CSV table of C-alpha atoms in Angstrom, one decimal:
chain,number,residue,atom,x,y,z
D,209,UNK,CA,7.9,-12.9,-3.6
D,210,UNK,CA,9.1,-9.8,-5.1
D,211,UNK,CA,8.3,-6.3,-4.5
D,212,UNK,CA,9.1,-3.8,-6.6
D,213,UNK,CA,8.1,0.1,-8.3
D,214,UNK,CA,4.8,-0.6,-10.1
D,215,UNK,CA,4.7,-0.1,-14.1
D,216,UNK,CA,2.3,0.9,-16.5
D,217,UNK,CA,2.0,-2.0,-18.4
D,218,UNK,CA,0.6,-3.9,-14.9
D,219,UNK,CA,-2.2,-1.0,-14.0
D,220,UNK,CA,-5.2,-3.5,-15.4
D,221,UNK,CA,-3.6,-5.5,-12.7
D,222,UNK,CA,-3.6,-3.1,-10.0
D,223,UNK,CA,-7.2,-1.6,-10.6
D,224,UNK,CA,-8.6,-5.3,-10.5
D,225,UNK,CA,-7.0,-6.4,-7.5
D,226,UNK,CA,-8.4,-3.1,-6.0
D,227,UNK,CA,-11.2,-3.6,-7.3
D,228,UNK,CA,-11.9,-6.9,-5.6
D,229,UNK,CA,-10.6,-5.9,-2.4
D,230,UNK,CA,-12.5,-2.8,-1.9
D,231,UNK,CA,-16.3,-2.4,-2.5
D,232,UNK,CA,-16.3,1.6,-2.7
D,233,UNK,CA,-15.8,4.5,-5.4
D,234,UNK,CA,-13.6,3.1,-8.1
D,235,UNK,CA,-10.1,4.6,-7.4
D,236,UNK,CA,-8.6,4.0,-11.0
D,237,UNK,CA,-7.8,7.6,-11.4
D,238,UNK,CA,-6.0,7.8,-7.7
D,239,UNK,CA,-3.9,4.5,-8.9
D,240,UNK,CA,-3.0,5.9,-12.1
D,241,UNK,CA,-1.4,8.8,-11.1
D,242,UNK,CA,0.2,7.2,-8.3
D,243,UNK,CA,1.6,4.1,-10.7
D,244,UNK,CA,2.4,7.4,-13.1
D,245,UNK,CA,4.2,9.6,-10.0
D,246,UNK,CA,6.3,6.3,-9.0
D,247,UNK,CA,4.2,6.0,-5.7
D,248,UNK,CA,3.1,2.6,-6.1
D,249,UNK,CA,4.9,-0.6,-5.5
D,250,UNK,CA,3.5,-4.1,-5.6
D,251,UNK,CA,4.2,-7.6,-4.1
D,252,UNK,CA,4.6,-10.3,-6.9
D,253,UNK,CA,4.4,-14.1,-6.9
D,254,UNK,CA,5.9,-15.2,-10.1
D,255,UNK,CA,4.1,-13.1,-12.5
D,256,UNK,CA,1.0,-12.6,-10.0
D,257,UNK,CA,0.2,-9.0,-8.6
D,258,UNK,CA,-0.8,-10.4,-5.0
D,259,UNK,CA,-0.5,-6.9,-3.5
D,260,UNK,CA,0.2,-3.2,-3.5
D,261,UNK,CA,1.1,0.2,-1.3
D,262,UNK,CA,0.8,4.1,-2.5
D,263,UNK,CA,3.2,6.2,-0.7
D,264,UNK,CA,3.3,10.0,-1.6
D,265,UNK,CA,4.6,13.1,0.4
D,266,UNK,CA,0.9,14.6,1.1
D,267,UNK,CA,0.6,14.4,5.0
D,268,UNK,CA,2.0,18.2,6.1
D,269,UNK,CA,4.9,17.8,3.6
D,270,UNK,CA,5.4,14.4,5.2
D,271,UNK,CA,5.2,11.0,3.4
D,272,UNK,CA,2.3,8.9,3.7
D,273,UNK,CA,1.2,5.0,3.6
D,274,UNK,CA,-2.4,6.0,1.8
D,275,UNK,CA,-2.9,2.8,0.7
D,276,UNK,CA,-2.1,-1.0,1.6
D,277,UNK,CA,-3.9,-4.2,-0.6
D,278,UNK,CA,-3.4,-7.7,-0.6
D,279,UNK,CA,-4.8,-9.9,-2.5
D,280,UNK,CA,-7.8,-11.9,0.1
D,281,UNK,CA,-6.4,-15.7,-0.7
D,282,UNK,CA,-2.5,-14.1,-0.1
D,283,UNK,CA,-3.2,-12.1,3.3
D,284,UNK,CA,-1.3,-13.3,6.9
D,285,UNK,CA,1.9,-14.3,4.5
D,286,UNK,CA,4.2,-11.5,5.2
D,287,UNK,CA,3.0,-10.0,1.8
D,288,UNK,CA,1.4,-6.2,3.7
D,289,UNK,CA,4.7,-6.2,6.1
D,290,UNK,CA,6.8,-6.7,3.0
D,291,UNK,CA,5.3,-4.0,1.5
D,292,UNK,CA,5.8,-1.8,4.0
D,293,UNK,CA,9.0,-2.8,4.7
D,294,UNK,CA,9.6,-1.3,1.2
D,295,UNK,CA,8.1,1.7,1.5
D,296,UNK,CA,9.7,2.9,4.7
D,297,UNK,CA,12.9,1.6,2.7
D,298,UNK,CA,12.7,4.0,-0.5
D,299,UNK,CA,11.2,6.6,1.8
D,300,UNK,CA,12.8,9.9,1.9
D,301,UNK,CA,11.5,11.8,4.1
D,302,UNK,CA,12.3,11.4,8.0
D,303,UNK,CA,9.1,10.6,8.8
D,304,UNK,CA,6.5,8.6,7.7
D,305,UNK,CA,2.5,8.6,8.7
D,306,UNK,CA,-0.2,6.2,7.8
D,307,UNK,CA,-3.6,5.8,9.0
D,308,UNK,CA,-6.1,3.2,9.5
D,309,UNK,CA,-9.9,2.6,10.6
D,310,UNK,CA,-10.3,1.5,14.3
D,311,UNK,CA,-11.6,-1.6,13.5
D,312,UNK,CA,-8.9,-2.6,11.1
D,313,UNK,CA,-6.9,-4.8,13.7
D,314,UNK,CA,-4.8,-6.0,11.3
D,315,UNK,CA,-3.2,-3.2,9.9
D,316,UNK,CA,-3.2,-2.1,13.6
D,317,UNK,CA,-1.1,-5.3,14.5
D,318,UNK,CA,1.1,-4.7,11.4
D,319,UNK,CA,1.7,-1.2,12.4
D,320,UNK,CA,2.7,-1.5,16.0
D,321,UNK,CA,5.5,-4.5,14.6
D,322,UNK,CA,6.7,-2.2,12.5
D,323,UNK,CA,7.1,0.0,15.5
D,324,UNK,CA,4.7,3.1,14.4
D,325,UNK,CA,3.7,5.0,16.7
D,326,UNK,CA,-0.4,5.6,17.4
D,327,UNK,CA,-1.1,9.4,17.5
D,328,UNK,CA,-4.3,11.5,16.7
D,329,UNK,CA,-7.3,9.1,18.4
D,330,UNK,CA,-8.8,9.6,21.7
């Protein structure tokens, strides 16, 4: 697997995967810009998109995980910490935020291995 800065030329890619991952609003114009601002990195097998993470500095001037997809047949492979693992990486700010439902154990899970820290719930 490879992760890497994500290119125009793969943004059919992108906006499908998303597309069959998330059953809301179609987000093409939120990916777009982020693919355009260099916010948006994806997870590759061979020449498969498998996954992807927007980071942007939009949280109080801090940078924040807005966005975290993998591909439903690729998830509990490493492919979402990976990603991450990039994005705190290339980050440069000194702190980084990201946010998740309640529900979402998961990204809870892949949150506190990381070693983020929960704020802002009751």
């Amino acid at each position: 697997m490879k992760i890497e800065e994500a290119t125009i030329d793969r943004k059919q890619e992108i906006f499908a995967l998303d597309q069959m991952v998330y059953n809301g609003p179609v987000r093409r114009p939120f990916l777009q810009q982020a693919i355009y601002s260099n916010e948006c990195f994806v997870a590759r097998q061979e020449q498969q998109i498998v996954g992807f993470g927007v980071m942007a500095q939009t949280f109080f001037d801090h940078y924040f995980i807005s966005l975290l997809v993998v591909h439903p047949h690729f998830q509990r492979r490493g492919i979402g910490k990976s990603l991450m693992c990039q994005l705190m990486k290339v980050c440069p700010g000194e702190k980084l935020f990201t946010s998740t439902n309640q529900s979402n154990k998961a990204m809870h899970h892949l949150c506190q291995s990381l070693e983020f820290a929960k704020s802002g719930f009751h």
